[in-house]
Amino acid sequence: MESSQSAAAPLAEARNLIKEYPRDGGTSRVVDGVSFAIHPGETLGLVGESGSGKSTVARILLRLIEPTAGEVLFDAVSLPPASSAQIRALRRRMQIVFQDPYAALNPRMKVRAILAEPFAIHCERPAEGLDARLRSLLQSVGLDDSALVRYPHEFSGGQRQRINIARALALRPQFLVLDEPVSALDVSVGAQVINLLRDLQRDLGLTYLFISHSMPLVRYLCDRVAVMQHGRLVEIGDAIQVCESPQHNYTRTLIAATPELPAAV
């Protein structure tokens, strides 16, 4: 992927993040001194096996959980604690797309209510009207407005993930965390969703943190990649360079363990 990294200041930045949890009378450190920056319009891949700490880092960035130590900056401003009223205003600027498209949607709500919920929470009325905005959101992810009156169980996995993406885009955020957004989908369907994410980034000027365990997928989508092992960053750099000339043995292991992408991507 051609880099869209800007010379401007980072949009999101992690500084020496540490996260510990109580365990057996002591503590377990699941994130250990992680630092990186993501520039406007860039996609940073955060890659590692299950339990490496990558999803914990993502949730700290979004202030869904608090770090034990360290600092998160968004647009050069240190993020307040999650309990602060200030964080509510920042929620509209940063959103997450979860791994499981089945669990992420309320099965008792129609799509219209699901997509309208962010506007109700933030007391916002779109200038073009709510219904027009909802139709536009669906169109942007490749669905038509007939979806508005249907329930999540009426859609395939790929369609549900498109609805999740539409909801994340509702308030026109700048920054999206994509937490393994295609790992629960069939390979061909996942490839379509990945291409949709590329198109949305190009059209909307979005900045992504893309979490994955697949080095070929990160190479395809990301500008840079950060490799995590046991809570630490062991390698970070240009995605193509890291994939072609990895410097750390763990990175080599990840590359060897991941099959190549299908021709549909």
Short mmCIF file of C-alpha atoms in Angstrom, two decimals:
data_model
loop_
_atom_site.label_atom_id
_atom_site.label_comp_id
_atom_site.label_asym_id
_atom_site.label_seq_id
_atom_site.Cartn_x
_atom_site.Cartn_y
_atom_site.Cartn_z
CA MET A 1 0.00 0.00 0.00
CA GLU A 2 1.32 3.45 -0.84
CA SER A 3 2.01 5.40 2.35
CA SER A 4 -0.36 8.21 3.21
CA GLN A 5 1.62 9.24 6.26
CA SER A 6 1.57 12.94 6.82
CA ALA A 7 4.43 15.16 7.96
CA ALA A 8 2.01 16.61 10.49
CA ALA A 9 2.01 15.74 14.18
CA PRO A 10 0.66 12.28 15.10
CA LEU A 11 -3.09 11.93 15.41
CA ALA A 12 -2.79 9.20 18.04
CA GLU A 13 0.21 8.41 20.19
CA ALA A 14 1.02 5.85 22.87
CA ARG A 15 3.82 6.66 25.30
CA ASN A 16 5.30 3.90 27.43
CA LEU A 17 1.97 2.16 28.06
CA ILE A 18 1.85 -0.39 30.86
CA LYS A 19 -1.13 -2.47 31.88
CA GLU A 20 -1.15 -4.85 34.82
CA TYR A 21 -3.88 -7.08 36.24
CA PRO A 22 -4.04 -8.76 39.65
CA ARG A 23 -3.05 -12.42 39.51
CA ASP A 24 -2.40 -15.03 42.21
CA GLY A 25 -1.67 -12.48 44.87
CA GLY A 26 0.59 -10.47 42.56
CA THR A 27 0.26 -8.80 39.17
CA SER A 28 0.47 -9.89 35.55
CA ARG A 29 1.87 -7.33 33.11
CA VAL A 30 0.06 -7.74 29.77
CA VAL A 31 1.36 -4.51 28.19
CA ASP A 32 4.94 -3.54 28.94
CA GLY A 33 6.33 -0.19 27.84
CA VAL A 34 4.59 0.14 24.46
CA SER A 35 5.17 3.36 22.50
CA PHE A 36 4.20 4.30 18.94
CA ALA A 37 2.58 7.10 16.92
CA ILE A 38 -0.01 7.05 14.14
CA HIS A 39 -0.11 9.95 11.70
CA PRO A 40 -3.21 11.35 9.97
CA GLY A 41 -4.29 9.20 7.05
CA GLU A 42 -1.94 6.38 8.01
CA THR A 43 -2.71 2.74 8.75
CA LEU A 44 -0.56 1.19 11.47
CA GLY A 45 -0.80 -2.57 11.78
CA LEU A 46 -0.48 -4.00 15.29
CA VAL A 47 0.29 -7.67 14.89
CA GLY A 48 0.94 -10.60 17.21
CA GLU A 49 -0.47 -13.92 18.32
CA SER A 50 -3.39 -14.25 20.74
CA GLY A 51 -2.40 -13.01 24.20
CA SER A 52 0.34 -10.69 22.93
CA GLY A 53 -1.47 -7.63 24.32
CA LYS A 54 -2.45 -5.96 21.07
CA SER A 55 -6.20 -5.70 21.82
CA THR A 56 -5.42 -4.38 25.31
CA VAL A 57 -3.31 -1.62 23.75
CA ALA A 58 -6.19 -0.73 21.42
CA ARG A 59 -8.65 -0.45 24.29
CA ILE A 60 -6.25 1.76 26.22
CA LEU A 61 -5.94 4.05 23.19
CA LEU A 62 -9.72 4.42 23.10
CA ARG A 63 -9.92 4.83 26.88
CA LEU A 64 -12.16 1.78 27.17
CA ILE A 65 -9.74 0.69 29.89
CA GLU A 66 -7.21 2.68 31.90
CA PRO A 67 -3.45 2.06 31.69
CA THR A 68 -1.52 1.23 34.82
CA ALA A 69 1.09 3.72 33.63
CA GLY A 70 1.93 5.68 30.51
CA GLU A 71 0.13 8.27 28.44
CA VAL A 72 -2.14 8.40 25.39
CA LEU A 73 -2.33 11.53 23.26
CA PHE A 74 -4.95 12.28 20.64
CA ASP A 75 -4.36 15.23 18.35
CA ALA A 76 -1.44 16.24 20.62
CA VAL A 77 -3.66 16.40 23.73
CA SER A 78 -3.27 13.92 26.58
CA LEU A 79 -6.46 11.88 26.97
CA PRO A 80 -8.33 12.32 30.24
CA PRO A 81 -9.43 9.33 32.35
CA ALA A 82 -12.38 7.36 30.99
CA SER A 83 -14.51 8.64 33.87
CA SER A 84 -14.03 12.26 32.77
CA ALA A 85 -16.81 14.10 30.96
CA GLN A 86 -14.17 15.29 28.47
CA ILE A 87 -13.79 11.81 27.04
CA ARG A 88 -17.41 11.85 25.85
CA ALA A 89 -16.66 14.61 23.36
CA LEU A 90 -13.69 12.63 22.06
CA ARG A 91 -15.77 9.48 21.47
CA ARG A 92 -17.20 10.91 18.28
CA ARG A 93 -13.67 11.30 16.88
CA MET A 94 -12.50 7.73 17.59
CA GLN A 95 -14.42 4.51 17.07
CA ILE A 96 -13.84 0.75 17.01
CA VAL A 97 -14.92 -2.09 14.72
CA PHE A 98 -14.94 -5.32 16.71
CA GLN A 99 -13.82 -8.76 15.62
CA ASP A 100 -17.13 -10.60 15.90
CA PRO A 101 -19.85 -9.15 13.65
CA TYR A 102 -22.44 -11.42 15.27
CA ALA A 103 -21.85 -10.34 18.88
CA ALA A 104 -21.37 -6.65 18.08
CA LEU A 105 -24.96 -6.04 16.97
CA ASN A 106 -27.98 -6.12 19.27
CA PRO A 107 -30.21 -8.89 17.84
CA ARG A 108 -33.36 -7.17 19.16
CA MET A 109 -32.74 -3.92 17.30
CA LYS A 110 -33.42 -3.24 13.65
CA VAL A 111 -30.60 -1.77 11.61
CA ARG A 112 -32.21 1.66 11.64
CA ALA A 113 -32.13 1.76 15.45
CA ILE A 114 -28.55 0.42 15.51
CA LEU A 115 -27.28 3.13 13.17
CA ALA A 116 -29.35 5.86 14.83
CA GLU A 117 -28.06 5.06 18.32
CA PRO A 118 -24.79 7.09 18.08
CA PHE A 119 -26.80 10.20 17.14
CA ALA A 120 -29.13 9.70 20.12
CA ILE A 121 -26.24 9.15 22.55
CA HIS A 122 -24.47 12.33 21.40
CA CYS A 123 -27.70 14.35 20.98
CA GLU A 124 -26.83 15.10 17.37
CA ARG A 125 -29.20 15.71 14.48
CA PRO A 126 -27.55 15.35 11.07
CA ALA A 127 -27.93 18.47 8.93
CA GLU A 128 -29.29 16.41 6.03
CA GLY A 129 -31.81 14.67 8.29
CA LEU A 130 -31.41 11.41 10.17
CA ASP A 131 -32.99 9.13 7.58
CA ALA A 132 -30.91 10.60 4.76
CA ARG A 133 -27.75 10.15 6.84
CA LEU A 134 -28.59 6.52 7.63
CA ARG A 135 -29.21 5.75 3.98
CA SER A 136 -25.91 7.40 3.09
CA LEU A 137 -24.08 5.31 5.69
CA LEU A 138 -25.49 2.09 4.28
CA GLN A 139 -24.61 3.14 0.75
CA SER A 140 -21.03 3.88 1.81
CA VAL A 141 -20.57 0.27 2.93
CA GLY A 142 -22.29 -1.30 -0.07
CA LEU A 143 -25.78 -1.91 1.36
CA ASP A 144 -29.11 -0.42 0.29
CA ASP A 145 -31.73 1.24 2.47
CA SER A 146 -33.91 -1.88 2.57
CA ALA A 147 -31.53 -2.99 5.34
CA LEU A 148 -32.95 -0.36 7.69
CA VAL A 149 -36.08 -2.37 8.50
CA ARG A 150 -34.33 -5.71 8.99
CA TYR A 151 -32.78 -7.42 12.03
CA PRO A 152 -29.12 -8.54 12.27
CA HIS A 153 -29.99 -12.24 11.96
CA GLU A 154 -31.29 -11.58 8.44
CA PHE A 155 -27.79 -10.73 7.19
CA SER A 156 -24.67 -12.73 6.39
CA GLY A 157 -21.49 -12.30 8.41
CA GLY A 158 -19.94 -9.99 5.85
CA GLN A 159 -23.08 -7.85 5.70
CA ARG A 160 -23.17 -7.61 9.49
CA GLN A 161 -19.59 -6.41 9.54
CA ARG A 162 -20.49 -3.76 6.96
CA ILE A 163 -23.28 -2.62 9.31
CA ASN A 164 -20.75 -2.45 12.15
CA ILE A 165 -18.48 -0.31 9.99
CA ALA A 166 -21.40 1.96 9.05
CA ARG A 167 -22.21 2.46 12.74
CA ALA A 168 -18.57 3.29 13.49
CA LEU A 169 -18.65 5.94 10.74
CA ALA A 170 -21.94 7.50 11.88
CA LEU A 171 -20.45 10.55 13.63
CA ARG A 172 -17.70 11.05 11.03
CA PRO A 173 -14.73 10.01 13.22
CA GLN A 174 -11.11 10.60 12.28
CA PHE A 175 -9.64 7.47 13.86
CA LEU A 176 -10.83 3.86 13.67
CA VAL A 177 -9.48 0.89 15.60
CA LEU A 178 -10.07 -2.24 13.53
CA ASP A 179 -9.78 -5.15 15.95
CA GLU A 180 -9.26 -8.19 13.70
CA PRO A 181 -12.32 -7.16 11.66
CA VAL A 182 -12.18 -10.06 9.18
CA SER A 183 -10.90 -12.97 11.30
CA ALA A 184 -14.46 -14.28 11.87
CA LEU A 185 -15.34 -14.13 8.16
CA ASP A 186 -14.76 -16.47 5.23
CA VAL A 187 -11.57 -15.62 3.35
CA SER A 188 -13.29 -14.28 0.22
CA VAL A 189 -15.81 -12.24 2.24
CA GLY A 190 -13.02 -10.89 4.43
CA ALA A 191 -11.12 -9.78 1.32
CA GLN A 192 -14.14 -7.76 0.22
CA VAL A 193 -14.35 -6.08 3.63
CA ILE A 194 -10.63 -5.25 3.56
CA ASN A 195 -11.03 -3.61 0.15
CA LEU A 196 -14.02 -1.67 1.47
CA LEU A 197 -11.88 -0.39 4.35
CA ARG A 198 -9.22 0.77 1.89
CA ASP A 199 -11.83 2.62 -0.17
CA LEU A 200 -13.34 4.27 2.90
CA GLN A 201 -9.94 5.44 4.08
CA ARG A 202 -9.21 6.97 0.69
CA ASP A 203 -12.61 8.64 0.40
CA LEU A 204 -12.98 9.86 4.00
CA GLY A 205 -9.37 10.51 4.99
CA LEU A 206 -9.51 8.07 7.89
CA THR A 207 -6.66 6.96 10.14
CA TYR A 208 -6.56 3.29 11.15
CA LEU A 209 -5.03 1.11 13.82
CA PHE A 210 -5.42 -2.35 12.27
CA ILE A 211 -5.04 -5.27 14.69
CA SER A 212 -4.28 -8.65 13.17
CA HIS A 213 -2.29 -11.87 13.44
CA SER A 214 -1.79 -12.02 9.66
CA MET A 215 1.43 -10.51 8.32
CA PRO A 216 0.36 -10.77 4.63
CA LEU A 217 -2.88 -8.95 5.43
CA VAL A 218 -0.98 -6.23 7.30
CA ARG A 219 1.42 -5.90 4.39
CA TYR A 220 -1.52 -5.39 2.01
CA LEU A 221 -3.45 -2.84 4.08
CA CYS A 222 -0.94 -1.03 6.28
CA ASP A 223 1.71 1.63 5.86
CA ARG A 224 3.68 0.53 8.90
CA VAL A 225 3.58 -2.47 11.22
CA ALA A 226 4.32 -2.88 14.92
CA VAL A 227 4.95 -6.44 16.12
CA MET A 228 4.01 -7.40 19.68
CA GLN A 229 5.19 -10.39 21.71
CA HIS A 230 4.35 -10.96 25.38
CA GLY A 231 3.20 -7.36 25.83
CA ARG A 232 6.25 -5.73 24.27
CA LEU A 233 6.95 -4.21 20.86
CA VAL A 234 9.73 -6.24 19.31
CA GLU A 235 9.80 -4.60 15.85
CA ILE A 236 8.26 -1.60 14.13
CA GLY A 237 8.76 -0.18 10.66
CA ASP A 238 7.53 0.11 7.09
CA ALA A 239 5.11 -2.76 6.47
CA ILE A 240 6.69 -4.00 3.22
CA GLN A 241 10.22 -3.76 4.59
CA VAL A 242 9.33 -5.60 7.80
CA CYS A 243 7.55 -8.36 5.86
CA GLU A 244 10.37 -8.75 3.33
CA SER A 245 13.32 -8.31 5.73
CA PRO A 246 12.17 -8.98 9.30
CA GLN A 247 14.76 -8.22 11.95
CA HIS A 248 13.29 -10.21 14.85
CA ASN A 249 12.93 -13.98 15.05
CA TYR A 250 9.35 -13.66 16.29
CA THR A 251 8.41 -11.60 13.23
CA ARG A 252 9.90 -14.30 11.00
CA THR A 253 7.82 -16.90 12.84
CA LEU A 254 4.61 -14.90 12.27
CA ILE A 255 5.35 -14.54 8.57
CA ALA A 256 6.10 -18.24 8.17
CA ALA A 257 2.91 -19.22 10.03
CA THR A 258 0.50 -17.14 7.91
CA PRO A 259 -0.71 -18.27 4.47
CA GLU A 260 -0.58 -15.88 1.54
CA LEU A 261 -3.61 -13.75 0.71
CA PRO A 262 -6.12 -15.01 -1.87
CA ALA A 263 -6.07 -13.55 -5.37
CA ALA A 264 -9.41 -11.78 -4.59
CA VAL A 265 -7.60 -9.21 -2.44
#
